[in-house]
mmCIF file of C-alpha atoms and ligand atoms in Angstrom:
data_model
loop_
_atom_site.group_PDB
_atom_site.id
_atom_site.type_symbol
_atom_site.label_atom_id
_atom_site.label_comp_id
_atom_site.label_asym_id
_atom_site.label_seq_id
_atom_site.Cartn_x
_atom_site.Cartn_y
_atom_site.Cartn_z
ATOM 1 C CA MET A 1 0.659 -59.290 23.545
ATOM 2 C CA SER A 2 -2.125 -59.681 25.654
ATOM 3 C CA TRP A 3 -5.089 -56.789 26.049
ATOM 4 C CA ILE A 4 -3.182 -54.483 27.685
ATOM 5 C CA THR A 5 -0.663 -53.556 25.323
ATOM 6 C CA GLU A 6 -3.235 -54.622 22.000
ATOM 7 C CA TYR A 7 -6.171 -52.226 23.728
ATOM 8 C CA VAL A 8 -5.452 -50.372 26.700
ATOM 9 C CA ARG A 9 -2.149 -48.860 25.825
ATOM 10 C CA PRO A 10 -3.426 -47.491 22.527
ATOM 11 C CA LYS A 11 -7.080 -46.005 24.278
ATOM 12 C CA ILE A 12 -4.224 -44.379 26.900
ATOM 13 C CA ARG A 13 -1.949 -42.789 24.099
ATOM 14 C CA GLY A 14 -5.039 -41.659 22.236
ATOM 15 C CA LEU A 15 -6.306 -39.739 25.634
ATOM 16 C CA LEU A 16 -2.577 -38.181 26.077
ATOM 17 C CA ARG A 17 -2.728 -37.106 22.350
ATOM 18 C CA ARG A 18 -5.997 -35.273 22.102
ATOM 19 C CA GLU A 19 -4.946 -32.096 20.078
ATOM 20 C CA VAL A 20 -4.166 -28.977 22.439
ATOM 21 C CA PRO A 21 -4.426 -25.600 20.608
ATOM 22 C CA ASP A 22 -1.274 -23.657 21.192
ATOM 23 C CA ASN A 23 -2.429 -20.527 21.737
ATOM 24 C CA LEU A 24 -5.066 -21.381 24.947
ATOM 25 C CA TRP A 25 -3.000 -20.062 27.095
ATOM 26 C CA THR A 26 -1.074 -16.359 26.622
ATOM 27 C CA ASN A 27 2.175 -15.491 28.646
ATOM 28 C CA CYS A 28 1.955 -11.827 30.030
ATOM 29 C CA GLU A 29 5.505 -10.147 29.216
ATOM 30 C CA SER A 30 4.704 -8.134 32.140
ATOM 31 C CA CYS A 31 4.423 -10.437 34.946
ATOM 32 C CA GLY A 32 4.755 -13.599 33.304
ATOM 33 C CA GLN A 33 1.954 -15.286 34.614
ATOM 34 C CA MET A 34 -0.073 -17.350 32.444
ATOM 35 C CA VAL A 35 -3.184 -16.200 31.003
ATOM 36 C CA LEU A 36 -5.968 -18.214 29.384
ATOM 37 C CA THR A 37 -6.187 -16.316 26.321
ATOM 38 C CA LYS A 38 -10.042 -16.357 26.041
ATOM 39 C CA GLU A 39 -10.048 -15.148 29.641
ATOM 40 C CA LEU A 40 -7.784 -12.414 28.434
ATOM 41 C CA HIS A 41 -9.875 -11.003 25.060
ATOM 42 C CA LYS A 42 -12.914 -10.876 27.321
ATOM 43 C CA ASN A 43 -10.635 -8.563 29.849
ATOM 44 C CA LEU A 44 -9.649 -6.610 26.386
ATOM 45 C CA ASN A 45 -6.244 -7.900 26.393
ATOM 46 C CA VAL A 46 -5.462 -6.597 29.913
ATOM 47 C CA CYS A 47 -3.505 -9.021 32.518
ATOM 48 C CA PRO A 48 -5.857 -9.272 35.212
ATOM 49 C CA HIS A 49 -2.859 -10.683 37.298
ATOM 50 C CA CYS A 50 -0.673 -7.023 36.754
ATOM 51 C CA SER A 51 -2.997 -5.107 34.229
ATOM 52 C CA HIS A 52 -0.280 -4.810 31.727
ATOM 53 C CA HIS A 53 -1.776 -3.683 28.696
ATOM 54 C CA MET A 54 -0.959 -6.186 25.847
ATOM 55 C CA LYS A 55 -1.033 -4.975 22.022
ATOM 56 C CA ALA A 56 -4.735 -4.906 20.612
ATOM 57 C CA PRO A 57 -4.949 -5.706 16.692
ATOM 58 C CA VAL A 58 -7.109 -3.510 14.954
ATOM 59 C CA ALA A 59 -10.381 -5.491 14.506
ATOM 60 C CA GLU A 60 -10.521 -5.991 18.784
ATOM 61 C CA ARG A 61 -9.808 -2.051 19.005
ATOM 62 C CA LEU A 62 -12.549 -1.044 17.050
ATOM 63 C CA ALA A 63 -14.943 -3.167 18.314
ATOM 64 C CA TRP A 64 -13.912 -1.731 21.847
ATOM 65 C CA THR A 65 -14.130 1.983 21.109
ATOM 66 C CA PHE A 66 -17.795 1.965 19.144
ATOM 67 C CA ASP A 67 -20.826 2.074 20.693
ATOM 68 C CA ASN A 68 -21.996 -1.953 21.401
ATOM 69 C CA GLY A 69 -19.084 -2.553 19.285
ATOM 70 C CA VAL A 70 -21.136 -1.622 16.035
ATOM 71 C CA PHE A 71 -18.967 0.481 13.321
ATOM 72 C CA THR A 72 -18.114 0.588 9.639
ATOM 73 C CA ARG A 73 -14.989 0.299 8.196
ATOM 74 C CA ILE A 74 -14.282 3.083 5.265
ATOM 75 C CA GLU A 75 -12.512 2.376 1.665
ATOM 76 C CA LEU A 76 -8.941 3.779 1.945
ATOM 77 C CA PRO A 77 -7.257 5.433 -0.977
ATOM 78 C CA SER A 78 -4.092 3.395 -2.603
ATOM 79 C CA ALA A 79 -0.849 4.992 -2.649
ATOM 80 C CA PRO A 80 2.315 3.873 -5.377
ATOM 81 C CA ILE A 81 3.756 1.068 -3.790
ATOM 82 C CA ASP A 82 7.757 0.520 -3.537
ATOM 83 C CA PRO A 83 8.192 4.143 -4.914
ATOM 84 C CA LEU A 84 12.191 3.522 -4.734
ATOM 85 C CA ASN A 85 11.913 0.117 -6.068
ATOM 86 C CA PHE A 86 13.493 -1.120 -2.651
ATOM 87 C CA ARG A 87 15.489 -4.316 -1.328
ATOM 88 C CA ASP A 88 17.636 -5.423 1.619
ATOM 89 C CA GLN A 89 17.495 -9.254 2.413
ATOM 90 C CA LYS A 90 14.048 -9.249 0.749
ATOM 91 C CA LYS A 91 12.421 -6.751 -1.674
ATOM 92 C CA TYR A 92 9.500 -4.325 -0.012
ATOM 93 C CA THR A 93 6.869 -5.573 -2.549
ATOM 94 C CA ASP A 94 7.361 -9.354 -1.080
ATOM 95 C CA ARG A 95 7.606 -7.294 2.608
ATOM 96 C CA LEU A 96 4.190 -5.747 1.842
ATOM 97 C CA LYS A 97 2.834 -8.955 0.769
ATOM 98 C CA ASP A 98 4.186 -11.301 3.927
ATOM 99 C CA ALA A 99 2.573 -8.342 6.049
ATOM 100 C CA ARG A 100 -0.645 -8.365 4.312
ATOM 101 C CA SER A 101 -1.199 -12.441 4.968
ATOM 102 C CA LYS A 102 0.168 -12.090 8.579
ATOM 103 C CA SER A 103 -1.702 -8.982 9.673
ATOM 104 C CA HIS A 104 -5.157 -9.398 7.872
ATOM 105 C CA VAL A 105 -4.915 -5.528 7.296
ATOM 106 C CA ASP A 106 -3.620 -4.234 3.882
ATOM 107 C CA GLU A 107 -2.012 -1.018 5.861
ATOM 108 C CA SER A 108 -0.926 0.051 8.828
ATOM 109 C CA LEU A 109 -3.722 2.544 9.590
ATOM 110 C CA VAL A 110 -7.335 1.524 9.241
ATOM 111 C CA VAL A 111 -9.963 3.961 9.393
ATOM 112 C CA ALA A 112 -13.899 3.531 10.467
ATOM 113 C CA HIS A 113 -16.641 5.429 11.572
ATOM 114 C CA GLY A 114 -19.707 4.799 14.020
ATOM 115 C CA THR A 115 -20.763 6.565 17.389
ATOM 116 C CA ILE A 116 -18.864 6.981 20.934
ATOM 117 C CA GLY A 117 -20.891 7.855 23.719
ATOM 118 C CA GLY A 118 -23.525 8.391 21.090
ATOM 119 C CA HIS A 119 -21.966 11.162 19.417
ATOM 120 C CA PRO A 120 -20.623 10.308 15.619
ATOM 121 C CA THR A 121 -17.171 10.003 15.714
ATOM 122 C CA VAL A 122 -14.286 8.876 12.558
ATOM 123 C CA VAL A 123 -11.599 6.799 14.227
ATOM 124 C CA ALA A 124 -7.871 5.893 13.147
ATOM 125 C CA VAL A 125 -6.092 3.225 14.107
ATOM 126 C CA MET A 126 -2.884 2.297 13.721
ATOM 127 C CA ALA A 127 -1.960 -1.358 12.853
ATOM 128 C CA PHE A 128 1.076 -2.360 15.216
ATOM 129 C CA GLU A 129 0.932 -5.762 13.462
ATOM 130 C CA PHE A 130 1.540 -4.556 9.881
ATOM 131 C CA MET A 131 5.013 -3.833 9.450
ATOM 132 C CA ALA A 132 5.354 -2.306 13.335
ATOM 133 C CA GLY A 133 3.290 0.113 12.203
ATOM 134 C CA THR A 134 5.860 1.886 10.331
ATOM 135 C CA MET A 135 4.436 5.292 8.625
ATOM 136 C CA GLY A 136 4.766 5.196 4.302
ATOM 137 C CA ALA A 137 3.105 7.120 1.381
ATOM 138 C CA ALA A 138 -0.127 5.082 1.802
ATOM 139 C CA PHE A 139 -0.492 5.428 5.812
ATOM 140 C CA GLY A 140 0.440 9.501 4.613
ATOM 141 C CA GLU A 141 -2.727 9.343 2.326
ATOM 142 C CA ARG A 142 -5.354 7.360 4.557
ATOM 143 C CA PHE A 143 -4.912 9.980 7.611
ATOM 144 C CA VAL A 144 -5.467 12.669 5.397
ATOM 145 C CA ALA A 145 -8.797 10.386 3.951
ATOM 146 C CA ALA A 146 -9.749 10.144 7.854
ATOM 147 C CA ALA A 147 -9.470 14.052 8.527
ATOM 148 C CA ARG A 148 -11.438 14.755 5.122
ATOM 149 C CA LEU A 149 -14.151 12.147 6.294
ATOM 150 C CA ALA A 150 -14.207 13.572 9.816
ATOM 151 C CA VAL A 151 -14.732 17.526 7.792
ATOM 152 C CA LEU A 152 -16.903 16.406 5.573
ATOM 153 C CA GLN A 153 -19.333 14.354 8.475
ATOM 154 C CA LYS A 154 -18.381 17.547 11.288
ATOM 155 C CA SER A 155 -17.519 14.621 13.531
ATOM 156 C CA PRO A 156 -14.037 14.263 15.876
ATOM 157 C CA LEU A 157 -11.229 13.015 15.060
ATOM 158 C CA VAL A 158 -10.062 9.841 17.327
ATOM 159 C CA ILE A 159 -6.411 8.051 17.154
ATOM 160 C CA PHE A 160 -4.933 4.864 18.715
ATOM 161 C CA THR A 161 -1.236 5.451 17.860
ATOM 162 C CA ALA A 162 1.295 2.223 18.121
ATOM 163 C CA SER A 163 4.100 2.619 15.692
ATOM 164 C CA GLY A 164 8.119 2.078 15.194
ATOM 165 C CA GLY A 165 8.187 5.408 13.234
ATOM 166 C CA ALA A 166 9.090 5.828 9.511
ATOM 167 C CA ARG A 167 8.749 3.027 7.111
ATOM 168 C CA MET A 168 12.646 3.160 6.292
ATOM 169 C CA GLN A 169 11.783 1.130 2.845
ATOM 170 C CA GLU A 170 10.309 4.493 1.543
ATOM 171 C CA GLY A 171 13.324 6.629 2.581
ATOM 172 C CA ALA A 172 12.436 10.471 2.368
ATOM 173 C CA ILE A 173 9.246 9.995 1.012
ATOM 174 C CA SER A 174 8.208 8.521 4.744
ATOM 175 C CA LEU A 175 9.417 11.626 6.240
ATOM 176 C CA MET A 176 7.560 13.480 3.837
ATOM 177 C CA GLN A 177 4.675 11.682 5.663
ATOM 178 C CA MET A 178 5.402 13.825 8.793
ATOM 179 C CA PRO A 179 4.018 16.980 7.335
ATOM 180 C CA ARG A 180 1.378 15.443 5.323
ATOM 181 C CA THR A 181 0.010 14.369 8.602
ATOM 182 C CA THR A 182 0.194 17.654 9.939
ATOM 183 C CA ILE A 183 -1.461 19.173 7.486
ATOM 184 C CA GLY A 184 -4.556 16.665 7.895
ATOM 185 C CA VAL A 185 -4.597 17.465 11.324
ATOM 186 C CA GLN A 186 -4.593 21.578 10.545
ATOM 187 C CA MET A 187 -7.818 20.646 8.143
ATOM 188 C CA LEU A 188 -9.453 19.437 11.458
ATOM 189 C CA LYS A 189 -8.127 22.131 13.314
ATOM 190 C CA GLU A 190 -9.688 25.260 10.383
ATOM 191 C CA ALA A 191 -13.175 23.099 10.823
ATOM 192 C CA GLY A 192 -13.332 23.782 14.603
ATOM 193 C CA LEU A 193 -13.410 19.845 14.976
ATOM 194 C CA PRO A 194 -11.611 18.326 18.044
ATOM 195 C CA TYR A 195 -8.799 16.190 17.304
ATOM 196 C CA ILE A 196 -8.356 13.461 19.716
ATOM 197 C CA VAL A 197 -5.015 11.117 19.817
ATOM 198 C CA VAL A 198 -4.716 7.987 22.103
ATOM 199 C CA LEU A 199 -1.258 6.581 22.267
ATOM 200 C CA THR A 200 -0.342 3.319 22.950
ATOM 201 C CA ASN A 201 2.605 0.654 23.474
ATOM 202 C CA PRO A 202 4.898 1.709 21.627
ATOM 203 C CA THR A 203 4.666 4.759 19.629
ATOM 204 C CA THR A 204 7.597 6.119 18.677
ATOM 205 C CA GLY A 205 9.952 7.645 16.080
ATOM 206 C CA GLY A 206 8.265 9.832 13.000
ATOM 207 C CA VAL A 207 5.095 9.496 14.594
ATOM 208 C CA THR A 208 5.790 10.924 18.087
ATOM 209 C CA ALA A 209 7.682 13.893 16.107
ATOM 210 C CA SER A 210 4.349 14.629 13.810
ATOM 211 C CA PHE A 211 0.345 13.880 14.229
ATOM 212 C CA ALA A 212 0.336 11.780 17.651
ATOM 213 C CA MET A 213 1.796 15.203 19.762
ATOM 214 C CA LEU A 214 -0.595 17.279 18.379
ATOM 215 C CA GLY A 215 -3.980 16.080 19.896
ATOM 216 C CA ASP A 216 -6.496 18.608 20.987
ATOM 217 C CA VAL A 217 -6.134 16.028 24.255
ATOM 218 C CA GLN A 218 -3.435 13.721 24.375
ATOM 219 C CA ILE A 219 -4.097 10.791 26.133
ATOM 220 C CA GLY A 220 -1.976 7.390 27.004
ATOM 221 C CA GLU A 221 -2.751 3.774 27.867
ATOM 222 C CA PRO A 222 -1.014 2.654 31.082
ATOM 223 C CA ASN A 223 2.591 2.339 30.829
ATOM 224 C CA ALA A 224 3.022 2.615 27.483
ATOM 225 C CA LEU A 225 6.477 3.863 25.954
ATOM 226 C CA ILE A 226 6.299 6.642 24.248
ATOM 227 C CA GLY A 227 9.348 8.837 22.657
ATOM 228 C CA PHE A 228 10.966 9.638 19.506
ATOM 229 C CA ALA A 229 14.097 7.837 19.754
ATOM 230 C CA GLY A 230 14.261 4.441 22.450
ATOM 231 C CA PRO A 231 15.740 4.807 25.974
ATOM 232 C CA ARG A 232 19.165 2.803 25.283
ATOM 233 C CA VAL A 233 19.600 5.223 22.632
ATOM 234 C CA ILE A 234 19.205 7.995 24.714
ATOM 235 C CA GLN A 235 21.111 6.493 27.624
ATOM 236 C CA ASP A 236 24.459 5.681 25.302
ATOM 237 C CA THR A 237 23.832 9.311 23.578
ATOM 238 C CA VAL A 238 23.863 11.167 27.032
ATOM 239 C CA ARG A 239 25.942 8.576 29.110
ATOM 240 C CA GLU A 240 23.381 9.269 31.916
ATOM 241 C CA LYS A 241 21.221 6.904 33.895
ATOM 242 C CA LEU A 242 17.973 7.738 33.158
ATOM 243 C CA PRO A 243 15.212 8.098 35.642
ATOM 244 C CA GLU A 244 12.728 5.290 36.704
ATOM 245 C CA GLY A 245 9.569 4.953 34.297
ATOM 246 C CA PHE A 246 11.180 7.377 31.661
ATOM 247 C CA GLN A 247 9.286 7.439 28.586
ATOM 248 C CA ARG A 248 6.149 5.857 30.036
ATOM 249 C CA SER A 249 2.914 7.279 29.832
ATOM 250 C CA GLU A 250 2.515 8.210 33.994
ATOM 251 C CA TYR A 251 6.264 9.861 33.557
ATOM 252 C CA LEU A 252 5.271 11.836 30.594
ATOM 253 C CA LEU A 253 1.920 12.975 32.526
ATOM 254 C CA ASP A 254 3.986 14.116 35.470
ATOM 255 C CA HIS A 255 6.117 16.054 32.886
ATOM 256 C CA GLY A 256 2.931 18.012 30.847
ATOM 257 C CA MET A 257 3.520 15.650 27.912
ATOM 258 C CA LEU A 258 -0.013 14.155 28.630
ATOM 259 C CA ASP A 259 -3.318 15.143 29.275
ATOM 260 C CA MET A 260 -4.303 11.834 31.011
ATOM 261 C CA VAL A 261 -3.152 7.964 31.284
ATOM 262 C CA VAL A 262 -6.908 6.127 30.746
ATOM 263 C CA SER A 263 -6.920 2.220 31.425
ATOM 264 C CA ARG A 264 -8.586 0.154 28.350
ATOM 265 C CA LYS A 265 -11.763 -0.344 30.403
ATOM 266 C CA ASP A 266 -12.206 3.090 30.693
ATOM 267 C CA MET A 267 -11.373 4.431 27.120
ATOM 268 C CA ARG A 268 -14.678 4.669 25.631
ATOM 269 C CA GLU A 269 -16.417 5.769 27.922
ATOM 270 C CA THR A 270 -13.767 8.881 28.907
ATOM 271 C CA LEU A 271 -14.076 9.249 24.836
ATOM 272 C CA GLY A 272 -17.785 9.926 25.024
ATOM 273 C CA ARG A 273 -17.332 12.420 27.460
ATOM 274 C CA LEU A 274 -14.295 14.468 25.757
ATOM 275 C CA ILE A 275 -16.331 14.409 22.702
ATOM 276 C CA GLY A 276 -19.310 15.187 24.586
ATOM 277 C CA LEU A 277 -17.520 18.517 26.099
ATOM 278 C CA LEU A 278 -15.461 19.513 23.052
ATOM 279 C CA THR A 279 -18.321 19.549 20.580
ATOM 280 C CA SER A 280 -21.707 20.663 22.469
ATOM 281 C CA ALA A 281 -21.479 24.549 23.271
ATOM 282 C CA PRO A 282 -24.021 24.786 26.613
ATOM 283 C CA GLU A 283 -26.858 27.266 25.832
ATOM 284 C CA GLY A 284 -26.356 31.022 25.070
ATOM 285 C CA ILE A 285 -22.846 30.668 24.279
ATOM 286 C CA THR A 286 -21.881 31.230 20.411
ATOM 287 C CA ALA A 287 -18.439 30.612 19.230
ATOM 288 C CA PRO A 288 -16.636 33.929 19.358
ATOM 289 C CA PRO A 289 -16.525 35.410 16.165
ATOM 290 C CA PRO A 290 -13.587 34.870 13.804
ATOM 291 C CA PRO A 291 -10.368 37.461 14.442
ATOM 292 C CA ALA A 292 -10.739 40.556 11.671
ATOM 293 C CA PRO A 293 -8.028 40.200 9.427
ATOM 294 C CA GLU A 294 -4.960 42.114 10.206
ATOM 295 C CA LYS A 295 -4.268 45.542 8.915
ATOM 296 C CA GLN A 296 -1.828 46.385 6.795
ATOM 297 C CA PRO A 297 0.570 49.029 7.900
ATOM 298 C CA ALA A 298 -0.055 51.594 5.390
ATOM 299 C CA ALA A 299 3.008 52.362 3.119
ATOM 300 C CA PRO A 300 5.351 55.425 4.001
ATOM 301 C CA THR A 301 4.664 57.926 1.600
ATOM 302 C CA ALA A 302 7.270 59.399 -0.344
ATOM 303 C CA ALA A 303 6.651 62.848 1.515
ATOM 304 C CA GLU A 304 8.198 61.890 4.357
HETATM 305 ZN ZN1 ZN B 1 0.734 -9.920 34.016
#
């Protein structure tokens, strides 16, 4: 034994074995480049090489959206858990438990209020990290609560969507959330409050078929997949090759489904400007009076 085996070698091994955290680098799923995770967070989860907008967890999304990252999350009502007592390979209640511990959110919709560009606003964010952002009874309950809060505060509602659609573990009950959330949107329209939808990658299924397409302003994040059925399903059904960029934000903007495509770094400013335009009437202009109730046609008289 020499000093090399006894002293130098273990020292070198110790140096080589130094723990490297496995989330130090993130691989961009679009261009394949490695990005330092810390840098990626600073860049709002947008790849600095190809501008690909990666998924955004709820907490970050809220912090990026409100002025100075300051907001208050609201307590949300609960809904019956597992109404159908559903089980596939796993119990639905166990899936919910797993999702809660992995995602650090308790359901697929989180609601907060604060200011955007100085305007009080309610913001709802769909958590894709919670069971792919699927919509069940609890989601519907929360969406209506967000709409109620906006009406109560007389402030606009902004929702960031990210979803795989209705939650199949709740069967028809999940589909009932489509009209339910539509009623929530209607509450805002009746109160004359703006409802702005920001569609992020991916927004599909029953979510696209309901509240996500009813915004006064429809905004898409760049290159987000937005549609009802996925492109592969459509291609297999129509047996035709789909056009380039089909169901992506820019394609939908060209075809009139979106009003604008806004990159993440410009989102807060754009939302602030839009809310300002939609909520403040220029001086001297007042809202038009409500339409007079329609006159009932006179009932035909017996003499006629
Ligand atoms: Zn990239």
